[in-house]
GROMACS .gro file of C-alpha atoms in nm:
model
  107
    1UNK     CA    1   0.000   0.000   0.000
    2UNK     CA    2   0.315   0.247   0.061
    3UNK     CA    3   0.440   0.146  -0.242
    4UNK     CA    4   0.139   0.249  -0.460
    5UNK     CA    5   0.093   0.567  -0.247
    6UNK     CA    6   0.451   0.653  -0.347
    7UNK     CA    7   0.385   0.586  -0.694
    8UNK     CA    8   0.048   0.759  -0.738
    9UNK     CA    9   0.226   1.073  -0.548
   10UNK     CA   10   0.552   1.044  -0.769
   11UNK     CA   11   0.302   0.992  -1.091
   12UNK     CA   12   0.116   1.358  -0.945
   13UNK     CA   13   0.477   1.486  -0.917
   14UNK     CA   14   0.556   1.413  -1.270
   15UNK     CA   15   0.243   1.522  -1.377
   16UNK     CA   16   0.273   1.850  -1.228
   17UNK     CA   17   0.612   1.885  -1.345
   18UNK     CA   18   0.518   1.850  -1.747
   19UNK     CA   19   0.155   2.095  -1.623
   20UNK     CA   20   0.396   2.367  -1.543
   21UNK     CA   21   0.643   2.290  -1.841
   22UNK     CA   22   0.365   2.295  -2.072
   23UNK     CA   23   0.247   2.654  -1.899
   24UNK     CA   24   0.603   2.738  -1.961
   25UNK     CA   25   0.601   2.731  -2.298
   26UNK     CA   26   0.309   2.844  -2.347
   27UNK     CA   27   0.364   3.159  -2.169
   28UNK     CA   28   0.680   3.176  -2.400
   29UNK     CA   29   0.505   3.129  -2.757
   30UNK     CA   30   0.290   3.449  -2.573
   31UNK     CA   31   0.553   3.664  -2.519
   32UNK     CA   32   0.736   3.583  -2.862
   33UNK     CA   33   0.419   3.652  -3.045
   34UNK     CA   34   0.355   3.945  -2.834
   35UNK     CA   35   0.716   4.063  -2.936
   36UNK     CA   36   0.655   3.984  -3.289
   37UNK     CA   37   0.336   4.162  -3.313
   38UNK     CA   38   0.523   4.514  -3.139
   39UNK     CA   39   0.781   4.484  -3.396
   40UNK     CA   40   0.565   4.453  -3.691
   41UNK     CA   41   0.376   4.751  -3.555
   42UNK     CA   42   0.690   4.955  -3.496
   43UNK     CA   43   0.792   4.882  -3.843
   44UNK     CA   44   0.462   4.990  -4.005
   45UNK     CA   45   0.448   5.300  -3.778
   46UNK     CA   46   0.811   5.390  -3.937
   47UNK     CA   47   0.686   5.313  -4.244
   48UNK     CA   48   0.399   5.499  -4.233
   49UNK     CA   49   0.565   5.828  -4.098
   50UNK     CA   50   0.793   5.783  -4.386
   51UNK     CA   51   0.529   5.758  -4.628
   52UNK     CA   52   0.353   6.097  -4.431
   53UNK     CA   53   0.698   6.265  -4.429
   54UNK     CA   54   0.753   6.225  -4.836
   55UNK     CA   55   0.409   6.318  -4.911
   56UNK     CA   56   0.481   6.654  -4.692
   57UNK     CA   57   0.779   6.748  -4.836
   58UNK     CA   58   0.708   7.004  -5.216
   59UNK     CA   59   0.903   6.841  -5.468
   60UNK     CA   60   0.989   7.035  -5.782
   61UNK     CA   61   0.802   6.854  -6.017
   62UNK     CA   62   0.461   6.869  -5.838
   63UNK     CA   63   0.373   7.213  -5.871
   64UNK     CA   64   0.149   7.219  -6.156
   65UNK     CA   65   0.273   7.333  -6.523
   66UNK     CA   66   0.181   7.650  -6.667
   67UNK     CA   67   0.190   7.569  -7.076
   68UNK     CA   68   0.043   7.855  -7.325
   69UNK     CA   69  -0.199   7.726  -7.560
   70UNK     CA   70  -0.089   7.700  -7.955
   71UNK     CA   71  -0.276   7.826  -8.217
   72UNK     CA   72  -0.427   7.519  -8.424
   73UNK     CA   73  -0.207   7.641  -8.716
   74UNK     CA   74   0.085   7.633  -8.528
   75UNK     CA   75   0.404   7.506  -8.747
   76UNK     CA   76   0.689   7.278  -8.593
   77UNK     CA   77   1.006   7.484  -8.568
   78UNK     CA   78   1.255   7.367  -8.831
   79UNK     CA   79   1.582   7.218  -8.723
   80UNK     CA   80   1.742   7.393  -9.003
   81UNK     CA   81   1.960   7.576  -8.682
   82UNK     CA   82   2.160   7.332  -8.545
   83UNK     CA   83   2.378   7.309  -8.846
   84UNK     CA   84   2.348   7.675  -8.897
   85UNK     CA   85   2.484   7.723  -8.512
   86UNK     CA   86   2.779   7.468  -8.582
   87UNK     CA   87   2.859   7.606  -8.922
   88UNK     CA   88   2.891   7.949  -8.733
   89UNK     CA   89   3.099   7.804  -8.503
   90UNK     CA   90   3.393   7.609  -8.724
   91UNK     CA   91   3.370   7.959  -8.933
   92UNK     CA   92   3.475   8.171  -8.614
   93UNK     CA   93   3.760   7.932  -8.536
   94UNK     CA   94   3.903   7.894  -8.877
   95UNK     CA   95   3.897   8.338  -8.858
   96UNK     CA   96   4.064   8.309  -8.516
   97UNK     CA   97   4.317   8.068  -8.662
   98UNK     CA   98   4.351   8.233  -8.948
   99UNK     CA   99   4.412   8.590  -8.768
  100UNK     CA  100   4.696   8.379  -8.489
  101UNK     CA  101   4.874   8.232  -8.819
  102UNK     CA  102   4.915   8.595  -8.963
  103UNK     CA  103   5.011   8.716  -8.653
  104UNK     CA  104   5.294   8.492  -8.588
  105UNK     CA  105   5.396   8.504  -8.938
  106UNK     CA  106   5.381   8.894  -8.951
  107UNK     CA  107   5.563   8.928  -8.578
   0.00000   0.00000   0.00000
């Protein structure tokens, strides 16, 4: 009769034992989840002050565009002055060139 007394007490022991092992880990999943749950909220809070901070801040291609209106009959402009611009251009430097040479020559 001791015997089985012992037992049944050392089989409530045990049983005890894995009850508050069990309540262990559940209070741990808790707090993880609970940890998980204030980091995910801390990273939309950043994210969503970022967000409000960017839509705050006047960037220079929001302000809206002021464009004149064309007449209907309004003619694309030619591109006939590009090579008018370089032709210019190589004309002054051969006249610069041409003016250095002379002056070398006549100095």
């Amino acid at each position: 009769a001791r015997l089985a007394e012992e037992a049944r007490l050392a089989e409530e022991a045990r049983l005890a034992e894995e009850a508050r092992l069990a309540e262990e880990a559940r209070l741990a999943e808790e707090a993880r989840l609970a940890e998980e749950a204030r980091i995910q909220a801390e990273l939309e809070a950043g994210e969503s002050a970022k967000q409000a901070y960017w839509d705050g801040q006047d960037l220079p291609g929001d302000e809206a565009k002021i464009v004149p209106d064309l007449p209907a009959d309004a003619l694309p402009i030619p591109e006939s002055g590009k090579g008018k611009s370089k032709l210019l251009i190589m004309f002054g430097t051969i006249v610069v060139l041409g003016a250095s040479a002379a002056a070398y020559l006549l100095l």
